mmCIF file as gemmi writes it, N, C-alpha and C atoms, coordinates in Angstrom:
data_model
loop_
_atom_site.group_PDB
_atom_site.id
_atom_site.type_symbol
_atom_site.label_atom_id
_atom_site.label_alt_id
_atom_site.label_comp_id
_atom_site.label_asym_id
_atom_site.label_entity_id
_atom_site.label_seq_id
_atom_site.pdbx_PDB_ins_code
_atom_site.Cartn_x
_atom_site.Cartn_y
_atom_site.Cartn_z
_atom_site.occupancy
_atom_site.B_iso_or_equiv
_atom_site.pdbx_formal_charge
_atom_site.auth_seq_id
_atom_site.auth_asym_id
_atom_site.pdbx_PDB_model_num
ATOM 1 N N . UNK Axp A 1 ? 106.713 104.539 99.443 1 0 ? 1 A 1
ATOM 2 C CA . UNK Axp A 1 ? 105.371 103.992 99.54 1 0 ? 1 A 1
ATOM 3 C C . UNK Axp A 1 ? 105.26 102.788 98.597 1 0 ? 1 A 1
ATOM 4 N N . UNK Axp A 2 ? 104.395 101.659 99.343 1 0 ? 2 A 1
ATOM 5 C CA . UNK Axp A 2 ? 104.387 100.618 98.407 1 0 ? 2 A 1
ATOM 6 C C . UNK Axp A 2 ? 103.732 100.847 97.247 1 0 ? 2 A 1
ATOM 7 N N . UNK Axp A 3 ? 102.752 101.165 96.994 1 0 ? 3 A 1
ATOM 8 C CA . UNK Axp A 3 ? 101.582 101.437 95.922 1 0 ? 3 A 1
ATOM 9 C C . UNK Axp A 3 ? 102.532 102.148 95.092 1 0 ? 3 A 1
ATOM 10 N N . UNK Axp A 4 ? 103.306 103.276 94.942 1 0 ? 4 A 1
ATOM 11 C CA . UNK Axp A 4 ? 104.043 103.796 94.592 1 0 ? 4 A 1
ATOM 12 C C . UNK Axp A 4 ? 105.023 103.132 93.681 1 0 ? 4 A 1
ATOM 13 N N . UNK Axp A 5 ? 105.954 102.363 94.331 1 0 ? 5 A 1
ATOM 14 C CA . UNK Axp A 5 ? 106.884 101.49 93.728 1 0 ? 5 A 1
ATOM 15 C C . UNK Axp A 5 ? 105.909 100.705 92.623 1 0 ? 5 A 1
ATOM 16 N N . UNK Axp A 6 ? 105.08 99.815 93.247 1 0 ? 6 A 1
ATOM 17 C CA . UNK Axp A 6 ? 104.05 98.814 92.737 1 0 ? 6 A 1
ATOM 18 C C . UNK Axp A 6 ? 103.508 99.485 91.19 1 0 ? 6 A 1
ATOM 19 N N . UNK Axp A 7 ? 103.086 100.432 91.24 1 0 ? 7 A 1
ATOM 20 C CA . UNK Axp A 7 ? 102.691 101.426 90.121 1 0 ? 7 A 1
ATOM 21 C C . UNK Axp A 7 ? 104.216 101.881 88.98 1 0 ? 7 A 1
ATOM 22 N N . UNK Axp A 8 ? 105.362 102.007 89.918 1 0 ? 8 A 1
ATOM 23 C CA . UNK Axp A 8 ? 106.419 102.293 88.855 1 0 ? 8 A 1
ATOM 24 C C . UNK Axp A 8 ? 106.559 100.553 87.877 1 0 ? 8 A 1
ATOM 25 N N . UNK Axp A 9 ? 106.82 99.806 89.037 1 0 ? 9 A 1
ATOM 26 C CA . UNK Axp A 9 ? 107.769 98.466 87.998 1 0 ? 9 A 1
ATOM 27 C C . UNK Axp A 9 ? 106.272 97.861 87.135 1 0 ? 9 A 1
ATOM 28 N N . UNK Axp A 10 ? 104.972 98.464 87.741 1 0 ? 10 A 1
ATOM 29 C CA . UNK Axp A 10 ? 104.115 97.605 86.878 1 0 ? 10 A 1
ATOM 30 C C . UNK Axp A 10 ? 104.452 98.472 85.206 1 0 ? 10 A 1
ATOM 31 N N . UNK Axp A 11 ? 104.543 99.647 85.493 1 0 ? 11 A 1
ATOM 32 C CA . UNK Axp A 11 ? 104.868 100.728 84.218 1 0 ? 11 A 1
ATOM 33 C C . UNK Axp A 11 ? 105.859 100.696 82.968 1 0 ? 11 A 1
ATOM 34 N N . UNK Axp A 12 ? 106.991 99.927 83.814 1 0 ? 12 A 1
ATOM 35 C CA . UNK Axp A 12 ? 108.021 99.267 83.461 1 0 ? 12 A 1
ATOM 36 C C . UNK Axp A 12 ? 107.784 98.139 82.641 1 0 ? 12 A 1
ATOM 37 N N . UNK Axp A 13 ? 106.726 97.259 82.967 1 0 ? 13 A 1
ATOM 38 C CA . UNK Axp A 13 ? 106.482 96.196 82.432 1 0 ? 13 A 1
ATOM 39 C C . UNK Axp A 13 ? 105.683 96.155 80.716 1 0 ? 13 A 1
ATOM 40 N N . UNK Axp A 14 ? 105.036 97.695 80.685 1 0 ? 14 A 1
ATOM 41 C CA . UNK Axp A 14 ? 104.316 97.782 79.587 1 0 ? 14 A 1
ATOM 42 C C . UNK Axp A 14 ? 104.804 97.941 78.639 1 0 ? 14 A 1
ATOM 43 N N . UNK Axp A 15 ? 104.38 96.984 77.578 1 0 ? 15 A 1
ATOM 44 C CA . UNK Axp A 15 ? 104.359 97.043 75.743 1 0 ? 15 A 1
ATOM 45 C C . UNK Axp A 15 ? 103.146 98.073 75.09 1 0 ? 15 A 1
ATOM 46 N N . UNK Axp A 16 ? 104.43 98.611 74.172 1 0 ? 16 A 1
ATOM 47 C CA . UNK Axp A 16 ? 103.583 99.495 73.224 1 0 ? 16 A 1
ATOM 48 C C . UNK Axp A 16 ? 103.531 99.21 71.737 1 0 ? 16 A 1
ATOM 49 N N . UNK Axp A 17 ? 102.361 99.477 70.924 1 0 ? 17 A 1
ATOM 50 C CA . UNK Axp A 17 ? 103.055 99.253 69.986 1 0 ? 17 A 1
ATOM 51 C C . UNK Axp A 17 ? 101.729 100.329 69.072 1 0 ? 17 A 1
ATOM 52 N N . UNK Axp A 18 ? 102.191 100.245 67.885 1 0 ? 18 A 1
ATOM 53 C CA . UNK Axp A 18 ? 101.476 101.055 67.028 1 0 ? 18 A 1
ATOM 54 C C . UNK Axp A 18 ? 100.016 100.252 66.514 1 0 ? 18 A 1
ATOM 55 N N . UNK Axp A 19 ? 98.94 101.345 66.417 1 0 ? 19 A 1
ATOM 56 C CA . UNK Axp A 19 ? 97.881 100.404 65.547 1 0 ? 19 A 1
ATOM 57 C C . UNK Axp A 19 ? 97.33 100.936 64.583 1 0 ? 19 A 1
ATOM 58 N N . UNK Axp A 20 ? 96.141 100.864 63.745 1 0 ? 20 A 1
ATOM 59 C CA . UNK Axp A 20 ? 95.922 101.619 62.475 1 0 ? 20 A 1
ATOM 60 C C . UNK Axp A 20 ? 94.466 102.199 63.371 1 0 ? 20 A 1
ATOM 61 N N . UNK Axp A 21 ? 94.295 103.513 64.063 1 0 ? 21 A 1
ATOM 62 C CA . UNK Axp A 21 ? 92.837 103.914 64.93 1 0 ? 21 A 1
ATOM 63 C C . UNK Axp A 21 ? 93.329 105.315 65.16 1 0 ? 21 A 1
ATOM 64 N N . UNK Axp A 22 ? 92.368 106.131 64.889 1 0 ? 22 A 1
ATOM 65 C CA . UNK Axp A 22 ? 92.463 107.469 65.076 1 0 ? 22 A 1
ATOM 66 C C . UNK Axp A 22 ? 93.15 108.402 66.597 1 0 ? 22 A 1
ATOM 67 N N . UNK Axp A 23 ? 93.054 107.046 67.369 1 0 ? 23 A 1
ATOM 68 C CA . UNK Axp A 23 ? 94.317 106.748 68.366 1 0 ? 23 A 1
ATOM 69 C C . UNK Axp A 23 ? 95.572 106.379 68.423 1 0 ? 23 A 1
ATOM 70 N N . UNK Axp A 24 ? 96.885 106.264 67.782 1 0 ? 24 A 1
ATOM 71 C CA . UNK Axp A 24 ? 97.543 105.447 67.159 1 0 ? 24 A 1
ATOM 72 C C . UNK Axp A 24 ? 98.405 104.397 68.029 1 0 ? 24 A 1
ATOM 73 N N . UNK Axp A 25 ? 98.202 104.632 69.248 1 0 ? 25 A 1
ATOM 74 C CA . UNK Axp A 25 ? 99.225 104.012 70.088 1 0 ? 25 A 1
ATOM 75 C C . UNK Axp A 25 ? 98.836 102.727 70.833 1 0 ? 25 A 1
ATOM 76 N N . UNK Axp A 26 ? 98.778 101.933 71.231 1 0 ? 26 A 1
ATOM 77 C CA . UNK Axp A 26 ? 98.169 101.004 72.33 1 0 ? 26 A 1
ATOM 78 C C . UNK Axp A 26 ? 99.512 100.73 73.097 1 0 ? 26 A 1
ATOM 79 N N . UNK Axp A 27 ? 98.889 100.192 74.521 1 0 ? 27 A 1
ATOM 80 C CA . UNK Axp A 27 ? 99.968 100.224 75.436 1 0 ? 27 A 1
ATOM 81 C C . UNK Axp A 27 ? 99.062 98.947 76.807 1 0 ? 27 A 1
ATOM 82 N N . UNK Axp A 28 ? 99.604 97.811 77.218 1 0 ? 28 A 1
ATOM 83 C CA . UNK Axp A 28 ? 99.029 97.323 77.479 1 0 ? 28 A 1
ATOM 84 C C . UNK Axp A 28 ? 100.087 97.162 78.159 1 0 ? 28 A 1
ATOM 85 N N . UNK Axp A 29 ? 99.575 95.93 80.061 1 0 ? 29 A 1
ATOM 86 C CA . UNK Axp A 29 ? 101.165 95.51 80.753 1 0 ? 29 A 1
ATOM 87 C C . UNK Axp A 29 ? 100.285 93.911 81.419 1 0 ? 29 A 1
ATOM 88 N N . UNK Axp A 30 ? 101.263 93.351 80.799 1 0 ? 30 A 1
ATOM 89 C CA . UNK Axp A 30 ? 100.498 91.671 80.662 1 0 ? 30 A 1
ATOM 90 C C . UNK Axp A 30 ? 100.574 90.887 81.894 1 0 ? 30 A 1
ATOM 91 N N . UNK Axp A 31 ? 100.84 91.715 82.854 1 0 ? 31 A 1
ATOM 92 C CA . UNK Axp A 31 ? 100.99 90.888 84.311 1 0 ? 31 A 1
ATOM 93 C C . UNK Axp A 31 ? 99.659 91.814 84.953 1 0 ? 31 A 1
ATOM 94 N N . UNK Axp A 32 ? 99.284 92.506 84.37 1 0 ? 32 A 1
ATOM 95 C CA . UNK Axp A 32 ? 97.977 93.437 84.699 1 0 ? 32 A 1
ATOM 96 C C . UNK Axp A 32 ? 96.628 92.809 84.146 1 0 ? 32 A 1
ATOM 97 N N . UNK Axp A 33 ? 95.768 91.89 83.907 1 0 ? 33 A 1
ATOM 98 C CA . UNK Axp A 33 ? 94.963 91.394 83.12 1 0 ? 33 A 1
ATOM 99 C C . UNK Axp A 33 ? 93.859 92.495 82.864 1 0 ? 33 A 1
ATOM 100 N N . UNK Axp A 34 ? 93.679 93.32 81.687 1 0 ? 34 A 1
ATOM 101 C CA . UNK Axp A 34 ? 92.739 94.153 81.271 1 0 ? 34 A 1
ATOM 102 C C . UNK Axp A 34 ? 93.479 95.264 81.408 1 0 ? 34 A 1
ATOM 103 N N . UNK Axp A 35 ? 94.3 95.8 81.969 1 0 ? 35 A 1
ATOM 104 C CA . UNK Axp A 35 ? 95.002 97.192 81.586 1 0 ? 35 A 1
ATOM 105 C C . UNK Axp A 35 ? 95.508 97.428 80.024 1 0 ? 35 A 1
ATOM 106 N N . UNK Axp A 36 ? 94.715 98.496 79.945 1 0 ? 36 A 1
ATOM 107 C CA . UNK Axp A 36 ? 95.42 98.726 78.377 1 0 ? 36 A 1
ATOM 108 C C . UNK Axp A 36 ? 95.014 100.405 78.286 1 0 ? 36 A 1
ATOM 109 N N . UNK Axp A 37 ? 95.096 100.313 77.01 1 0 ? 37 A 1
ATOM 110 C CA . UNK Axp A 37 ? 95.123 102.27 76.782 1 0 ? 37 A 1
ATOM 111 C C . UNK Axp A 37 ? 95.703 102.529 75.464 1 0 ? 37 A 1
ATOM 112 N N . UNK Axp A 38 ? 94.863 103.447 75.347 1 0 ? 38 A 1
ATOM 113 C CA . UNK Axp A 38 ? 95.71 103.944 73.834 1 0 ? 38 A 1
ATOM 114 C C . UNK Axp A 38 ? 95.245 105.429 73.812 1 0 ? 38 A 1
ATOM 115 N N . UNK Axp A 39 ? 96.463 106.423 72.674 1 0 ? 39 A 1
ATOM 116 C CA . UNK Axp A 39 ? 96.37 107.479 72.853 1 0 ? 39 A 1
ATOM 117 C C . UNK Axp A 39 ? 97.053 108.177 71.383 1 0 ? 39 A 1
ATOM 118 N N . UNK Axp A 40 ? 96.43 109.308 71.622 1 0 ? 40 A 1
ATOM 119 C CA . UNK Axp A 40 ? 97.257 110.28 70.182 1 0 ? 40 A 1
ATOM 120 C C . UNK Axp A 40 ? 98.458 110.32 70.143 1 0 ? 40 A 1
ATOM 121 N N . UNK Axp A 41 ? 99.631 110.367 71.201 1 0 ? 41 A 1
ATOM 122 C CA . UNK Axp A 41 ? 100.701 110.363 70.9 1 0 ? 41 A 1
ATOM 123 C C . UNK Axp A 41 ? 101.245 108.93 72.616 1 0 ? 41 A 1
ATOM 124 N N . UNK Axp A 42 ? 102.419 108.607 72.355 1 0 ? 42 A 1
ATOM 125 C CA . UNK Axp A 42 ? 103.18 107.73 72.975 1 0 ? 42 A 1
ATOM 126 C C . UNK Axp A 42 ? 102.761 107.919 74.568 1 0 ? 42 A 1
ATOM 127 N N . UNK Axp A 43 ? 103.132 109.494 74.662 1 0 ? 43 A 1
ATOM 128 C CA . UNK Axp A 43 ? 103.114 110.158 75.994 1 0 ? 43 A 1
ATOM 129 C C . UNK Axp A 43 ? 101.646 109.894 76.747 1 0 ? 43 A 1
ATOM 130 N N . UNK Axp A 44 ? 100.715 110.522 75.769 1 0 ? 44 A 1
ATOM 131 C CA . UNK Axp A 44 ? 99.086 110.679 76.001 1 0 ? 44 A 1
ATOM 132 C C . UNK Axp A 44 ? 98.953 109.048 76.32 1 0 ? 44 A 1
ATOM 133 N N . UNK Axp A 45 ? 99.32 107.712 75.392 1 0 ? 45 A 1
ATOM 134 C CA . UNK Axp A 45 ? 98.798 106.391 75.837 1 0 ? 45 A 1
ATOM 135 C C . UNK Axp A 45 ? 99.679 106.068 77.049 1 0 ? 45 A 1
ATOM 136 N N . UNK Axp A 46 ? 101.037 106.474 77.331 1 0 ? 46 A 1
ATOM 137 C CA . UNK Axp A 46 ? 100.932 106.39 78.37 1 0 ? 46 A 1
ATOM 138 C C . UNK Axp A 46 ? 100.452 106.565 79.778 1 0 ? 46 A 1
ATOM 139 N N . UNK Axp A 47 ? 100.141 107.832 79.962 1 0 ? 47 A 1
ATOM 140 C CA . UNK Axp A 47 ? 99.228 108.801 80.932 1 0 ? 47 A 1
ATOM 141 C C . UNK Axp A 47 ? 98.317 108.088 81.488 1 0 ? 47 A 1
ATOM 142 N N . UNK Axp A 48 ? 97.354 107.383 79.7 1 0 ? 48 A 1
ATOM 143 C CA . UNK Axp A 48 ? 96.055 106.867 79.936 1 0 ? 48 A 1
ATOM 144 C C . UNK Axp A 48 ? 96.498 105.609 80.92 1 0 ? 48 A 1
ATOM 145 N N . UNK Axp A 49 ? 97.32 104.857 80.286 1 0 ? 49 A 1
ATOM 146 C CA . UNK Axp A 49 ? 97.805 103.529 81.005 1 0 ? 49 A 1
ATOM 147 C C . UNK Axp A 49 ? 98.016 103.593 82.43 1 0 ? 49 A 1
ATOM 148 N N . UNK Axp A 50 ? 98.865 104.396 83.025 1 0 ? 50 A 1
ATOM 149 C CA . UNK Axp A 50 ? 99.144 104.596 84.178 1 0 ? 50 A 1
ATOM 150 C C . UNK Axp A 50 ? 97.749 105 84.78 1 0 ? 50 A 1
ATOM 151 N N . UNK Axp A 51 ? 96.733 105.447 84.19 1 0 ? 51 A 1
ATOM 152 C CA . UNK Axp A 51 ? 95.426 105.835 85.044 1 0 ? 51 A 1
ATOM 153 C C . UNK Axp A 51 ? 94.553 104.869 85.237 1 0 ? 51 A 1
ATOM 154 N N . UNK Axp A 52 ? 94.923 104.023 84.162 1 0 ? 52 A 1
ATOM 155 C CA . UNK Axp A 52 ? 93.907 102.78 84.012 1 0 ? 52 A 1
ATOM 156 C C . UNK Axp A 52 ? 94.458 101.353 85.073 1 0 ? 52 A 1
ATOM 157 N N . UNK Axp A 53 ? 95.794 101.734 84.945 1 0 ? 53 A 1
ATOM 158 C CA . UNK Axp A 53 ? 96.485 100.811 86.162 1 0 ? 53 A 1
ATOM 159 C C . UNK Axp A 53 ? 96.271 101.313 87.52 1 0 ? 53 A 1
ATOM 160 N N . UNK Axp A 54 ? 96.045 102.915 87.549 1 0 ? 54 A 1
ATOM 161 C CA . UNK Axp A 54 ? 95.52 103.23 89.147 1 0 ? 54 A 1
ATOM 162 C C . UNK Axp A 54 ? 94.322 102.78 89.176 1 0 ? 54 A 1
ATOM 163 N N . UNK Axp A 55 ? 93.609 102.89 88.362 1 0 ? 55 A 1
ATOM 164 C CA . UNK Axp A 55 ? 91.797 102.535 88.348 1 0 ? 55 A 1
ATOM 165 C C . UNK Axp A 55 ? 91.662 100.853 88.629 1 0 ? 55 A 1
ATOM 166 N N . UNK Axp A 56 ? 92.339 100.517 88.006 1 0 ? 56 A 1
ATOM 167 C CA . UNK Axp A 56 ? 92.61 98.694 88.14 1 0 ? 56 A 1
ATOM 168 C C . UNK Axp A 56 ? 92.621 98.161 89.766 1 0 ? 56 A 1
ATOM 169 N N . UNK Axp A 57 ? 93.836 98.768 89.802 1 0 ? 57 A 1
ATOM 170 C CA . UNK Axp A 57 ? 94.31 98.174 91.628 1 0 ? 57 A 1
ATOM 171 C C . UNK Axp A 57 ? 93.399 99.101 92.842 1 0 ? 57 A 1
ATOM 172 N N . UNK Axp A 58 ? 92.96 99.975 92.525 1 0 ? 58 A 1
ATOM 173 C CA . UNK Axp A 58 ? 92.051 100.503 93.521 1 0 ? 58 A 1
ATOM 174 C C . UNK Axp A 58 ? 90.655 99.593 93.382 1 0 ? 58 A 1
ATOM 175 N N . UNK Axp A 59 ? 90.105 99.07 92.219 1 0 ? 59 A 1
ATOM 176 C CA . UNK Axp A 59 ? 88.686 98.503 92.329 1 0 ? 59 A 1
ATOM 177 C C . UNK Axp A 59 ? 89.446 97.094 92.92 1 0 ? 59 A 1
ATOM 178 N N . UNK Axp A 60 ? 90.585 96.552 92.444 1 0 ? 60 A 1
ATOM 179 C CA . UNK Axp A 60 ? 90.505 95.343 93.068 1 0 ? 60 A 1
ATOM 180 C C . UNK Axp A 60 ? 91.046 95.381 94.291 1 0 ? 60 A 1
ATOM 181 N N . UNK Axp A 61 ? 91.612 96.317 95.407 1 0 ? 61 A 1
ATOM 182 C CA . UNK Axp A 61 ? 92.244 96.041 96.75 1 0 ? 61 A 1
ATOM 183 C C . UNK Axp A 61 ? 90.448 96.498 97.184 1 0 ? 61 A 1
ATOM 184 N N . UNK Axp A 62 ? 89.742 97.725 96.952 1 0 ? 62 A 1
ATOM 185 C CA . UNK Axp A 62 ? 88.555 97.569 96.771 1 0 ? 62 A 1
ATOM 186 C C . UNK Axp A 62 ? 87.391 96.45 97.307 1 0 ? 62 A 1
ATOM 187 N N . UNK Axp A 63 ? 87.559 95.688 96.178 1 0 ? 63 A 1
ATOM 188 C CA . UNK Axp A 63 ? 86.858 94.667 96.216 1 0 ? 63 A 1
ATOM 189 C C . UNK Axp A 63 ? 87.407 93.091 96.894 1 0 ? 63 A 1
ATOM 190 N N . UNK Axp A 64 ? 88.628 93.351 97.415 1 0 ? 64 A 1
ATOM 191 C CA . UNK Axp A 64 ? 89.494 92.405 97.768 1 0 ? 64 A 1
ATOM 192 C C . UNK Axp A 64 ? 90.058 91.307 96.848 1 0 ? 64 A 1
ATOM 193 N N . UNK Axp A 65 ? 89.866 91.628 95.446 1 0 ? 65 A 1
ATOM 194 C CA . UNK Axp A 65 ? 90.956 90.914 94.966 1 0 ? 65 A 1
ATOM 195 C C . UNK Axp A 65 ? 92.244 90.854 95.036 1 0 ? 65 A 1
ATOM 196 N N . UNK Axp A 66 ? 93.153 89.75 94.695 1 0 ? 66 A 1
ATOM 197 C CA . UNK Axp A 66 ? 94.365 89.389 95.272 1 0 ? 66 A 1
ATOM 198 C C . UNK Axp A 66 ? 94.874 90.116 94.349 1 0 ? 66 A 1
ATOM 199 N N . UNK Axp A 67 ? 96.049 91.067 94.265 1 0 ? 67 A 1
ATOM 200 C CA . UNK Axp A 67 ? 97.048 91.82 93.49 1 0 ? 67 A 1
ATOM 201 C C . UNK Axp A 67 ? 98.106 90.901 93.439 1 0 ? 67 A 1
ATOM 202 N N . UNK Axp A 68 ? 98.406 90.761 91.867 1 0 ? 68 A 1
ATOM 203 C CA . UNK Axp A 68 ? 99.309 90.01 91.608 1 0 ? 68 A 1
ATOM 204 C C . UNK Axp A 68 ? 100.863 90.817 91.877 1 0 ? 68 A 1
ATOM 205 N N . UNK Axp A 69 ? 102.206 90.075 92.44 1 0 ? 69 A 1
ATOM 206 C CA . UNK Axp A 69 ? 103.069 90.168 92.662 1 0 ? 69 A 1
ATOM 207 C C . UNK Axp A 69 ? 104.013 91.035 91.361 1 0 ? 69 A 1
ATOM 208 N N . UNK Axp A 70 ? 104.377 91.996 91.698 1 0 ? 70 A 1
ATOM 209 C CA . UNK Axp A 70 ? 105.272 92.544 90.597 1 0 ? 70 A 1
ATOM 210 C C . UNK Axp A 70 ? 106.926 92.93 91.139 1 0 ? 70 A 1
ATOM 211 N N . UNK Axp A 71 ? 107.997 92.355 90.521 1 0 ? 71 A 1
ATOM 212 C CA . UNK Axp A 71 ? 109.105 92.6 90.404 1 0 ? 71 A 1
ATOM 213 C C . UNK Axp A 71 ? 109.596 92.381 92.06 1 0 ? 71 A 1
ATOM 214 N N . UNK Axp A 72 ? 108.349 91.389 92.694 1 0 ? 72 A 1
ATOM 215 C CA . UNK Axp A 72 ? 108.727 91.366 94.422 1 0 ? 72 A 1
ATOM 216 C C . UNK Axp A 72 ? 107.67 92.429 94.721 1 0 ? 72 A 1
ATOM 217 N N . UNK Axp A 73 ? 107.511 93.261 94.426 1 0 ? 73 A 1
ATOM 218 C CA . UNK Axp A 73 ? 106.978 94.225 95.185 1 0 ? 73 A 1
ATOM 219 C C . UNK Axp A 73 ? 104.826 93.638 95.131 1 0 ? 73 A 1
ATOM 220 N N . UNK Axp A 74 ? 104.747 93.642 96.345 1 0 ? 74 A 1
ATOM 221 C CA . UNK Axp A 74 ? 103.361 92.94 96.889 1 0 ? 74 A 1
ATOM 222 C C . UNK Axp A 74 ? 102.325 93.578 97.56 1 0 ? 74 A 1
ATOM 223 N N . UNK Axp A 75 ? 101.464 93.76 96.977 1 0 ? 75 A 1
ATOM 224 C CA . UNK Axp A 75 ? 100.36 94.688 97.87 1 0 ? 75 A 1
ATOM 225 C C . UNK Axp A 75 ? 99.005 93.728 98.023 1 0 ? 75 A 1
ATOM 226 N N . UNK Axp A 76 ? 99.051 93.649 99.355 1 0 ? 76 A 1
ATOM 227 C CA . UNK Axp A 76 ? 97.681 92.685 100.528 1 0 ? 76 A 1
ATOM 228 C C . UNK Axp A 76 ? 96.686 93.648 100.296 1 0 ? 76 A 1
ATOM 229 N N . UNK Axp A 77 ? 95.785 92.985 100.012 1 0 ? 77 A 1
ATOM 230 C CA . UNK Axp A 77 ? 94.914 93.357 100.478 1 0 ? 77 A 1
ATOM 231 C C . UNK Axp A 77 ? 93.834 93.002 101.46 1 0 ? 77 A 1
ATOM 232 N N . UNK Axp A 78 ? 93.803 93.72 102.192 1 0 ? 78 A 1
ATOM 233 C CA . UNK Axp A 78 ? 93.075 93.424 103.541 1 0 ? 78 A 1
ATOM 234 C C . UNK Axp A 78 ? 91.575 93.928 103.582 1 0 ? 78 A 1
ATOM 235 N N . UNK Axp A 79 ? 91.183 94.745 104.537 1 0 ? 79 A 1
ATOM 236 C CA . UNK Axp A 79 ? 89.679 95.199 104.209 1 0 ? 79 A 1
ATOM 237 C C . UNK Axp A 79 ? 89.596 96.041 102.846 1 0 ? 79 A 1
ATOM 238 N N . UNK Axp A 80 ? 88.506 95.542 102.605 1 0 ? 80 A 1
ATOM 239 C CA . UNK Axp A 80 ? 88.193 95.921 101.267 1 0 ? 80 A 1
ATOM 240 C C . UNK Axp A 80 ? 87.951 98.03 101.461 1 0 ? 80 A 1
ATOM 241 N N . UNK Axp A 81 ? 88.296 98.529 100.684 1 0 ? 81 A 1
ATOM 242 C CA . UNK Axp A 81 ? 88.177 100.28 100.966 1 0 ? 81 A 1
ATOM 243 C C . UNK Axp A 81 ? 86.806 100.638 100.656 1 0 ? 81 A 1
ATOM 244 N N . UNK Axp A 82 ? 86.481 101.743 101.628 1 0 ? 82 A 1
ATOM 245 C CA . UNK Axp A 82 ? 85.268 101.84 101.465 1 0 ? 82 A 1
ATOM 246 C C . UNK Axp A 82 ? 84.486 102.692 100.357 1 0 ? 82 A 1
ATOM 247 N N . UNK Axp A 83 ? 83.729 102.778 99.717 1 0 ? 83 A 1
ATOM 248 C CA . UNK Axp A 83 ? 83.102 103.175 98.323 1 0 ? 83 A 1
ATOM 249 C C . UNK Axp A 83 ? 83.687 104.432 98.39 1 0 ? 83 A 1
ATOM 250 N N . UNK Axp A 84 ? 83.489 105.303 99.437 1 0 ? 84 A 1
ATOM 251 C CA . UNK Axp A 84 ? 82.885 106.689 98.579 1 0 ? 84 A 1
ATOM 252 C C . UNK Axp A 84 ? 85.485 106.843 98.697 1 0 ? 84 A 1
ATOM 253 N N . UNK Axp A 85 ? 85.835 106.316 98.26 1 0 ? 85 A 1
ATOM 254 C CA . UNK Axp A 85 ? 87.263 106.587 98.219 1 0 ? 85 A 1
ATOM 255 C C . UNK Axp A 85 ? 87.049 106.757 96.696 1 0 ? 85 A 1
């Protein structure tokens, strides 16, 4: 499945790094504009990340914004999906 792949190499793409917040982790993926996340341990900011990158590309195929190209892998968006998804 495309979305699938699209969701692994964007995952691939993310930087982590440590911060000083009762969260300690941040995790952001810079071909994603606004995906980020942070969490109690490495695992947990990841989780968040990957949810926040599903939450990302669903409001924008959604709303018909253009999804940027990752590692080749390309997702159109065509009619916008309907709300109650």
């Amino acid at each position: 499945m495309v979305l699938t792949r699209y969701i692994l190499a964007a995952m691939r793409k993310a930087h982590y790094e440590p911060i000083a917040d009762e969260r300690p982790y941040y995790g952001h993926i810079p071909e994603c504009p606004g995906v980020w996340a942070t969490g109690r341990t490495l695992e947990e900011c990841r989780d968040e990340l990957q949810e926040a990158l599903e939450d990302w590309l669903l409001l924008g195929l959604r709303l018909g914004h253009p999804i940027l190209e990752i590692d080749g892998i390309r997702i159109e968006s065509g009619t916008p999906l309907p709300v109650d998804v």
